[in-house]
Coordinates of N, CA, C and O in Angstrom, one line a residue:
M282 N 14.9 -24.4 -26.0 CA 16.4 -24.4 -26.1 C 16.9 -24.2 -24.7 O 16.6 -23.4 -24.0
L283 N 17.9 -25.1 -24.3 CA 18.5 -25.0 -23.0 C 19.9 -24.3 -23.3 O 20.7 -24.6 -24.2
I284 N 20.1 -23.3 -22.3 CA 21.4 -22.6 -22.4 C 22.0 -22.5 -21.0 O 21.3 -22.5 -20.0
P285 N 23.3 -22.5 -20.9 CA 23.9 -22.4 -19.5 C 23.7 -20.9 -19.0 O 23.8 -20.0 -19.7
Y286 N 23.4 -20.8 -17.7 CA 23.2 -19.5 -17.0 C 23.6 -19.6 -15.7 O 23.0 -20.4 -14.9
R287 N 24.6 -18.9 -15.2 CA 25.1 -18.9 -13.9 C 25.3 -20.3 -13.3 O 24.7 -20.7 -12.3
D288 N 26.0 -21.2 -13.9 CA 26.3 -22.5 -13.5 C 25.0 -23.5 -13.4 O 25.0 -24.5 -12.8
T289 N 23.9 -23.1 -14.1 CA 22.8 -23.9 -14.2 C 22.2 -23.9 -15.6 O 22.7 -23.1 -16.5
W290 N 21.3 -24.8 -15.9 CA 20.7 -24.7 -17.3 C 19.3 -24.2 -17.2 O 18.6 -24.7 -16.3
E291 N 19.0 -23.3 -18.0 CA 17.6 -22.7 -18.0 C 17.0 -22.8 -19.4 O 17.7 -22.7 -20.3
H292 N 15.7 -22.9 -19.3 CA 14.9 -23.0 -20.6 C 14.6 -21.6 -21.0 O 14.0 -20.8 -20.3
I293 N 15.2 -21.2 -22.1 CA 14.9 -19.8 -22.7 C 14.2 -20.0 -24.0 O 14.7 -20.7 -24.9
S294 N 13.1 -19.4 -24.1 CA 12.4 -19.4 -25.4 C 12.9 -18.2 -26.3 O 13.7 -17.4 -25.8
M295 N 12.4 -18.2 -27.5 CA 12.9 -17.1 -28.3 C 12.3 -15.7 -27.9 O 12.8 -14.6 -28.3
F296 N 11.4 -15.7 -26.9 CA 10.9 -14.5 -26.4 C 11.5 -14.1 -25.0 O 11.0 -13.1 -24.4
G297 N 12.4 -14.8 -24.5 CA 13.0 -14.5 -23.3 C 12.9 -15.6 -22.3 O 12.4 -16.7 -22.5
K298 N 13.4 -15.3 -21.1 CA 13.4 -16.3 -20.0 C 12.0 -16.5 -19.5 O 11.2 -15.6 -19.3
R299 N 11.6 -17.8 -19.1 CA 10.3 -18.1 -18.6 C 10.3 -17.7 -17.1 O 11.2 -17.8 -16.4
K300 N 9.1 -17.2 -16.7 CA 8.9 -16.8 -15.3 C 8.8 -18.1 -14.4 O 8.1 -19.0 -14.9
T301 N 9.4 -18.0 -13.2 CA 9.2 -19.1 -12.3 C 7.8 -19.0 -11.6 O 7.1 -18.0 -11.8
D302 N 7.3 -20.0 -11.0 CA 6.1 -20.0 -10.3 C 6.0 -18.9 -9.2 O 5.0 -18.2 -9.1
E303 N 7.1 -18.7 -8.5 CA 7.2 -17.6 -7.5 C 7.1 -16.2 -8.2 O 6.4 -15.4 -7.7
E304 N 7.7 -16.0 -9.3 CA 7.6 -14.7 -10.0 C 6.2 -14.5 -10.5 O 5.7 -13.4 -10.5
K305 N 5.5 -15.6 -11.0 CA 4.1 -15.5 -11.5 C 3.2 -15.1 -10.3 O 2.3 -14.3 -10.4
A306 N 3.4 -15.8 -9.2 CA 2.6 -15.5 -8.0 C 2.8 -14.0 -7.5 O 1.8 -13.4 -7.2
A307 N 4.0 -13.5 -7.5 CA 4.3 -12.2 -7.1 C 3.6 -11.2 -8.0 O 3.1 -10.2 -7.6
A308 N 3.7 -11.5 -9.3 CA 3.1 -10.6 -10.3 C 1.6 -10.5 -10.2 O 0.9 -9.5 -10.3
K309 N 0.9 -11.7 -9.9 CA -0.5 -11.8 -9.6 C -0.9 -11.0 -8.4 O -1.9 -10.3 -8.4
R310 N -0.1 -11.2 -7.3 CA -0.4 -10.5 -6.0 C -0.3 -9.0 -6.3 O -1.2 -8.2 -5.9
L311 N 0.7 -8.5 -7.0 CA 0.8 -7.0 -7.3 C -0.4 -6.6 -8.1 O -0.8 -5.5 -7.9
S312 N -0.8 -7.4 -9.0 CA -1.9 -7.0 -9.9 C -3.1 -6.9 -9.0 O -3.9 -5.9 -9.2
N313 N -3.4 -7.8 -8.1 CA -4.5 -7.7 -7.3 C -4.5 -6.5 -6.4 O -5.5 -5.8 -6.1
I314 N -3.3 -6.2 -5.9 CA -3.0 -5.0 -5.0 C -3.4 -3.7 -5.8 O -4.1 -2.8 -5.3
R315 N -2.9 -3.7 -7.1 CA -3.2 -2.5 -7.9 C -4.7 -2.2 -8.1 O -5.2 -1.1 -7.9
V316 N -5.4 -3.3 -8.3 CA -6.9 -3.1 -8.5 C -7.5 -2.8 -7.2 O -8.4 -1.9 -7.2
A317 N -7.2 -3.4 -6.1 CA -7.8 -3.0 -4.8 C -7.4 -1.6 -4.4 O -8.2 -0.9 -3.9
A318 N -6.2 -1.2 -4.7 CA -5.8 0.1 -4.3 C -6.5 1.2 -5.0 O -7.0 2.1 -4.5
A319 N -6.7 0.9 -6.3 CA -7.4 1.9 -7.2 C -8.9 2.0 -6.7 O -9.4 3.1 -6.6
A320 N -9.5 0.9 -6.3 CA -10.9 0.9 -5.8 C -11.0 1.7 -4.5 O -12.0 2.3 -4.2
A321 N -9.9 1.6 -3.7 CA -9.9 2.3 -2.4 C -9.4 3.7 -2.5 O -9.5 4.5 -1.5
G322 N -8.9 4.1 -3.6 CA -8.5 5.5 -3.8 C -7.1 5.7 -3.5 O -6.6 6.9 -3.3
V323 N -6.3 4.7 -3.7 CA -4.8 4.7 -3.5 C -4.2 4.5 -4.8 O -4.6 3.7 -5.6
T324 N -3.1 5.2 -5.1 CA -2.4 5.2 -6.4 C -1.2 4.2 -6.3 O -0.3 4.5 -5.4
V325 N -1.2 3.2 -7.1 CA 0.0 2.3 -7.3 C 0.5 2.4 -8.6 O -0.2 2.1 -9.6
I326 N 1.8 2.8 -8.8 CA 2.4 2.8 -10.1 C 3.6 1.9 -10.0 O 4.5 2.1 -9.2
G327 N 3.6 0.9 -11.0 CA 4.8 0.0 -10.9 C 4.6 -0.9 -9.7 O 3.5 -1.5 -9.4
S328 N 5.5 -0.8 -8.7 CA 5.4 -1.6 -7.5 C 5.6 -0.6 -6.3 O 6.0 -1.0 -5.2
K329 N 5.1 0.7 -6.5 CA 5.2 1.7 -5.4 C 3.9 2.4 -5.3 O 3.2 2.7 -6.2
F330 N 3.6 2.8 -4.0 CA 2.6 3.7 -3.8 C 3.0 5.2 -4.1 O 4.1 5.5 -3.8
H331 N 2.1 5.9 -4.7 CA 2.5 7.3 -5.1 C 1.4 8.2 -4.6 O 0.2 7.9 -4.5
Q332 N 1.9 9.5 -4.2 CA 1.0 10.6 -3.8 C 1.7 11.8 -4.2 O 2.9 12.0 -3.9
A333 N 0.9 12.8 -4.7 CA 1.5 14.0 -5.1 C 2.3 14.7 -4.1 O 1.8 14.8 -2.9
G334 N 3.5 15.1 -4.3 CA 4.4 15.8 -3.4 C 5.1 15.0 -2.4 O 5.7 15.5 -1.5
Q335 N 4.9 13.6 -2.5 CA 5.5 12.8 -1.5 C 6.4 11.7 -2.2 O 6.3 11.5 -3.4
Q336 N 7.4 11.3 -1.4 CA 8.3 10.2 -2.0 C 7.5 8.9 -2.2 O 6.8 8.5 -1.3
P337 N 7.6 8.3 -3.3 CA 7.0 7.0 -3.5 C 7.5 5.9 -2.5 O 8.7 5.9 -2.2
L338 N 6.6 5.0 -2.1 CA 7.0 4.0 -1.1 C 6.7 2.6 -1.7 O 5.7 2.4 -2.4
P339 N 7.7 1.7 -1.6 CA 7.5 0.3 -2.1 C 6.3 -0.4 -1.5 O 6.0 -0.2 -0.4
V340 N 5.6 -1.2 -2.3 CA 4.5 -2.0 -1.9 C 5.0 -3.0 -0.8 O 4.4 -3.2 0.2
E341 N 6.1 -3.7 -1.2 CA 6.7 -4.7 -0.3 C 7.2 -4.1 0.9 O 8.0 -3.1 0.9
G342 N 6.8 -4.6 2.0 CA 7.3 -4.1 3.3 C 6.4 -3.1 3.9 O 6.7 -2.5 5.0
S343 N 5.3 -2.7 3.2 CA 4.5 -1.7 3.7 C 3.3 -2.3 4.6 O 3.1 -3.4 4.6
R344 N 2.8 -1.4 5.5 CA 1.7 -1.9 6.4 C 0.6 -0.8 6.2 O 0.9 0.4 6.2
V345 N -0.6 -1.2 6.2 CA -1.8 -0.3 6.0 C -2.7 -0.3 7.3 O -3.0 -1.4 7.8
T346 N -3.1 0.9 7.7 CA -4.0 1.0 8.8 C -5.2 2.0 8.3 O -4.9 2.8 7.4
I347 N -6.4 1.8 8.8 CA -7.5 2.5 8.4 C -8.2 3.1 9.5 O -8.4 2.4 10.6
E348 N -8.6 4.3 9.5 CA -9.3 5.1 10.5 C -10.5 5.8 10.0 O -10.4 6.3 8.9
L349 N -11.6 5.8 10.7 CA -12.7 6.7 10.4 C -12.4 8.1 10.8 O -11.7 8.3 11.9
G350 N -12.8 9.1 10.1 CA -12.5 10.5 10.4 C -12.9 10.9 11.9 O -12.2 11.6 12.5
E351 N -14.1 10.4 12.3 CA -14.5 10.7 13.6 C -13.6 10.3 14.7 O -13.4 11.0 15.7
H352 N -13.0 9.1 14.5 CA -12.0 8.6 15.5 C -10.7 9.3 15.4 O -10.1 9.7 16.4
A353 N -10.3 9.5 14.1 CA -9.0 10.1 13.9 C -8.9 11.5 14.4 O -7.9 12.0 14.8
R354 N -10.0 12.2 14.4 CA -10.1 13.6 14.8 C -9.8 13.8 16.3 O -9.2 14.8 16.7
K355 N -10.0 12.7 17.1 CA -9.9 12.8 18.5 C -8.4 12.7 18.9 O -8.2 12.9 20.1
R356 N -7.5 12.4 18.0 CA -6.2 12.3 18.5 C -5.2 12.9 17.4 O -5.6 12.9 16.3
I357 N -4.1 13.3 17.8 CA -3.1 13.8 16.9 C -2.1 12.6 16.7 O -1.5 12.2 17.7
T358 N -1.9 12.2 15.5 CA -1.1 11.0 15.3 C 0.3 11.4 15.0 O 0.5 12.5 14.5
L359 N 1.2 10.5 15.3 CA 2.6 10.8 14.9 C 2.7 10.9 13.4 O 3.5 11.8 12.9
T360 N 1.9 10.1 12.7 CA 1.9 10.3 11.2 C 1.5 11.7 10.7 O 2.2 12.2 9.8
R361 N 0.5 12.2 11.4 CA 0.1 13.6 10.9 C 1.2 14.6 11.3 O 1.5 15.5 10.5
V362 N 1.8 14.5 12.4 CA 2.9 15.4 12.7 C 4.0 15.2 11.8 O 4.6 16.2 11.3
A363 N 4.3 14.0 11.4 CA 5.4 13.8 10.4 C 5.1 14.4 9.0 O 5.9 14.9 8.3
L364 N 3.8 14.3 8.7 CA 3.3 14.8 7.3 C 3.2 16.3 7.3 O 3.6 17.0 6.3
I365 N 2.6 17.0 8.3 CA 2.4 18.4 8.2 C 3.0 19.2 9.4 O 2.7 20.4 9.5
G366 N 3.8 18.5 10.2 CA 4.6 19.3 11.2 C 3.7 19.7 12.4 O 2.7 19.1 12.7
I367 N 4.1 20.7 13.1 CA 3.5 21.2 14.2 C 2.1 21.7 14.0 O 1.2 21.7 14.9
F368 N 1.7 21.9 12.7 CA 0.4 22.4 12.4 C -0.7 21.3 12.6 O -1.9 21.5 12.5
A369 N -0.2 20.0 12.8 CA -1.1 18.9 13.1 C -2.0 19.2 14.3 O -3.1 18.7 14.4
I370 N -1.5 19.9 15.2 CA -2.3 20.3 16.4 C -3.6 21.0 16.0 O -4.6 20.7 16.6
W371 N -3.5 21.9 15.0 CA -4.8 22.6 14.7 C -5.5 22.1 13.5 O -6.6 22.5 13.2
A372 N -4.9 21.1 12.8 CA -5.5 20.6 11.6 C -6.7 19.6 12.0 O -6.5 18.8 12.9
K373 N -7.8 19.9 11.4 CA -9.0 19.0 11.8 C -9.1 18.0 10.6 O -8.9 18.2 9.5
K374 N -9.5 16.8 11.0 CA -9.8 15.7 10.0 C -11.3 15.7 9.7 O -12.1 15.9 10.6
D375 N -11.6 15.6 8.5 CA -13.0 15.5 8.0 C -13.7 14.3 8.5 O -13.2 13.1 8.3
E376 N -14.8 14.4 9.2 CA -15.5 13.2 9.8 C -16.2 12.4 8.7 O -16.6 11.2 9.0
S377 N -16.4 12.9 7.5 CA -17.0 12.1 6.5 C -16.0 11.3 5.6 O -16.3 10.8 4.6
K378 N -14.8 11.3 6.1 CA -13.7 10.7 5.4 C -13.2 9.4 6.1 O -13.3 9.3 7.3
L379 N -12.5 8.6 5.3 CA -11.8 7.5 5.8 C -10.3 7.7 5.6 O -10.0 8.3 4.5
Y380 N -9.5 7.5 6.6 CA -8.0 7.8 6.3 C -7.3 6.4 6.3 O -7.3 5.6 7.1
I381 N -6.6 6.3 5.1 CA -5.8 5.1 4.8 C -4.3 5.6 5.0 O -3.8 6.4 4.3
T382 N -3.7 4.9 6.0 CA -2.2 5.3 6.3 C -1.3 4.1 5.8 O -1.6 3.0 6.2
I383 N -0.4 4.4 5.0 CA 0.6 3.5 4.5 C 1.9 3.7 5.2 O 2.5 4.8 5.0
E384 N 2.4 2.8 6.0 CA 3.6 2.9 6.6 C 4.7 2.0 6.1 O 4.4 0.8 5.9
H385 N 5.9 2.5 5.9 CA 7.0 1.7 5.3 C 8.2 2.3 6.0 O 8.2 3.4 6.5
P386 N 9.3 1.5 6.2 CA 10.5 2.0 6.9 C 11.0 3.3 6.1 O 11.7 4.1 6.8
D387 N 10.7 3.5 4.9 CA 11.2 4.6 4.1 C 10.3 5.9 4.3 O 10.6 6.9 3.8
G388 N 9.1 5.7 4.9 CA 8.2 6.8 5.0 C 6.8 6.5 5.3 O 6.5 5.3 5.5
V389 N 5.9 7.5 5.3 CA 4.5 7.3 5.5 C 3.7 8.1 4.5 O 4.0 9.2 4.1
L390 N 2.6 7.5 4.0 CA 1.6 8.2 3.1 C 0.3 8.1 3.8 O -0.1 7.1 4.4
L391 N -0.5 9.3 3.7 CA -1.8 9.3 4.2 C -2.8 9.7 3.1 O -2.6 10.7 2.5
Y392 N -3.8 8.8 2.9 CA -4.8 9.0 1.8 C -6.1 9.2 2.5 O -6.7 8.4 3.1
P393 N -6.7 10.5 2.4 CA -8.1 10.7 2.8 C -9.0 10.2 1.6 O -8.8 10.7 0.5
V394 N -9.9 9.4 1.9 CA -10.9 8.9 0.9 C -12.3 8.9 1.5 O -12.5 9.1 2.7
A395 N -13.3 8.9 0.7 CA -14.7 8.9 1.1 C -15.0 7.7 2.0 O -14.5 6.6 1.8
A396 N -15.8 7.9 3.1 CA -16.0 7.0 4.1 C -16.8 5.8 3.4 O -16.7 4.6 3.9
G397 N -17.5 6.0 2.3 CA -18.2 4.9 1.6 C -17.3 3.8 1.0 O -17.7 2.8 0.6
K398 N -16.0 4.2 0.9 CA -15.1 3.2 0.4 C -14.4 2.3 1.5 O -13.5 1.5 1.2
E399 N -15.1 2.3 2.6 CA -14.6 1.4 3.7 C -14.5 0.0 3.3 O -13.4 -0.7 3.6
P400 N -15.4 -0.7 2.7 CA -15.2 -2.1 2.4 C -14.1 -2.3 1.4 O -13.3 -3.3 1.5
K401 N -13.9 -1.4 0.4 CA -12.9 -1.6 -0.5 C -11.5 -1.3 0.1 O -10.5 -2.0 -0.2
A402 N -11.5 -0.4 1.1 CA -10.3 -0.1 1.8 C -9.8 -1.4 2.7 O -8.6 -1.7 2.8
R403 N -10.8 -2.1 3.2 CA -10.5 -3.3 4.1 C -9.9 -4.4 3.2 O -9.0 -5.0 3.6
V404 N -10.5 -4.5 2.0 CA -9.9 -5.5 1.0 C -8.5 -5.2 0.7 O -7.6 -6.0 0.8
F405 N -8.2 -3.9 0.4 CA -6.9 -3.4 0.1 C -5.9 -3.6 1.3 O -4.8 -4.2 1.1
A406 N -6.3 -3.3 2.5 CA -5.5 -3.4 3.6 C -5.2 -4.9 3.9 O -4.0 -5.3 4.2
T407 N -6.2 -5.7 3.7 CA -6.0 -7.2 3.9 C -4.9 -7.8 2.9 O -4.1 -8.6 3.2
L408 N -5.0 -7.3 1.6 CA -4.0 -7.7 0.6 C -2.6 -7.3 1.0 O -1.6 -8.1 0.8
I409 N -2.5 -6.1 1.5 CA -1.1 -5.6 1.9 C -0.6 -6.3 3.2 O 0.5 -6.7 3.2
N410 N -1.4 -6.3 4.2 CA -1.1 -6.7 5.5 C -1.1 -8.3 5.6 O -0.4 -8.8 6.5
G411 N -1.8 -9.0 4.7 CA -1.8 -10.4 4.7 C -2.7 -10.9 5.8 O -2.7 -12.1 6.2
E412 N -3.6 -10.1 6.4 CA -4.5 -10.5 7.4 C -5.7 -9.6 7.3 O -5.7 -8.5 6.9
A413 N -6.8 -10.0 7.9 CA -8.0 -9.2 7.9 C -7.8 -8.0 8.8 O -7.2 -8.0 9.8
T414 N -8.2 -6.8 8.2 CA -7.9 -5.5 9.0 C -9.2 -4.8 9.1 O -9.9 -4.6 8.2
G415 N -9.5 -4.5 10.3 CA -10.7 -3.7 10.7 C -10.5 -2.3 10.7 O -9.3 -1.8 10.6
V416 N -11.5 -1.5 10.8 CA -11.3 0.0 10.8 C -11.4 0.4 12.3 O -12.2 -0.1 13.0
S417 N -10.4 1.3 12.7 CA -10.4 1.7 14.1 C -11.7 2.6 14.3 O -12.0 3.4 13.5
K418 N -12.3 2.3 15.4 CA -13.6 3.0 15.8 C -13.5 3.6 17.2 O -12.7 3.0 18.0
P419 N -14.2 4.6 17.5 CA -14.1 5.1 18.9 C -14.4 4.0 19.9 O -15.2 3.2 19.7
E420 N -13.8 4.2 21.0 CA -13.9 3.2 22.1 C -15.0 3.6 23.0 O -15.5 4.6 23.2

């Protein structure tokens, strides 16, 4: 059945409006991100990253970086200072961990996960960033 909608004609079935190809592609991408995030140890609910005690961040517009604990321990990041304040100077990072940092204009989330999840974390970062993402290693 065709009905007028905002100066155009759209096909509406008895179950509601049909999704466009772009809407289907976006839903599929978000579904893939949810699966990859769960495998990497990151929580995605709806279309936002969630972490206990932190403000949720939208998936769209986010950027993911990955660091091994041994490298991350050697420097104090702006992210750590933002998350735990001046105590970042004394806080040590676990060398058996992998740190997934999600940055968005609205904030930053830091997920410590097992270092064995590195391949899954790379897949997750690639889906978010839209490009292959390596893990930062000591120079």
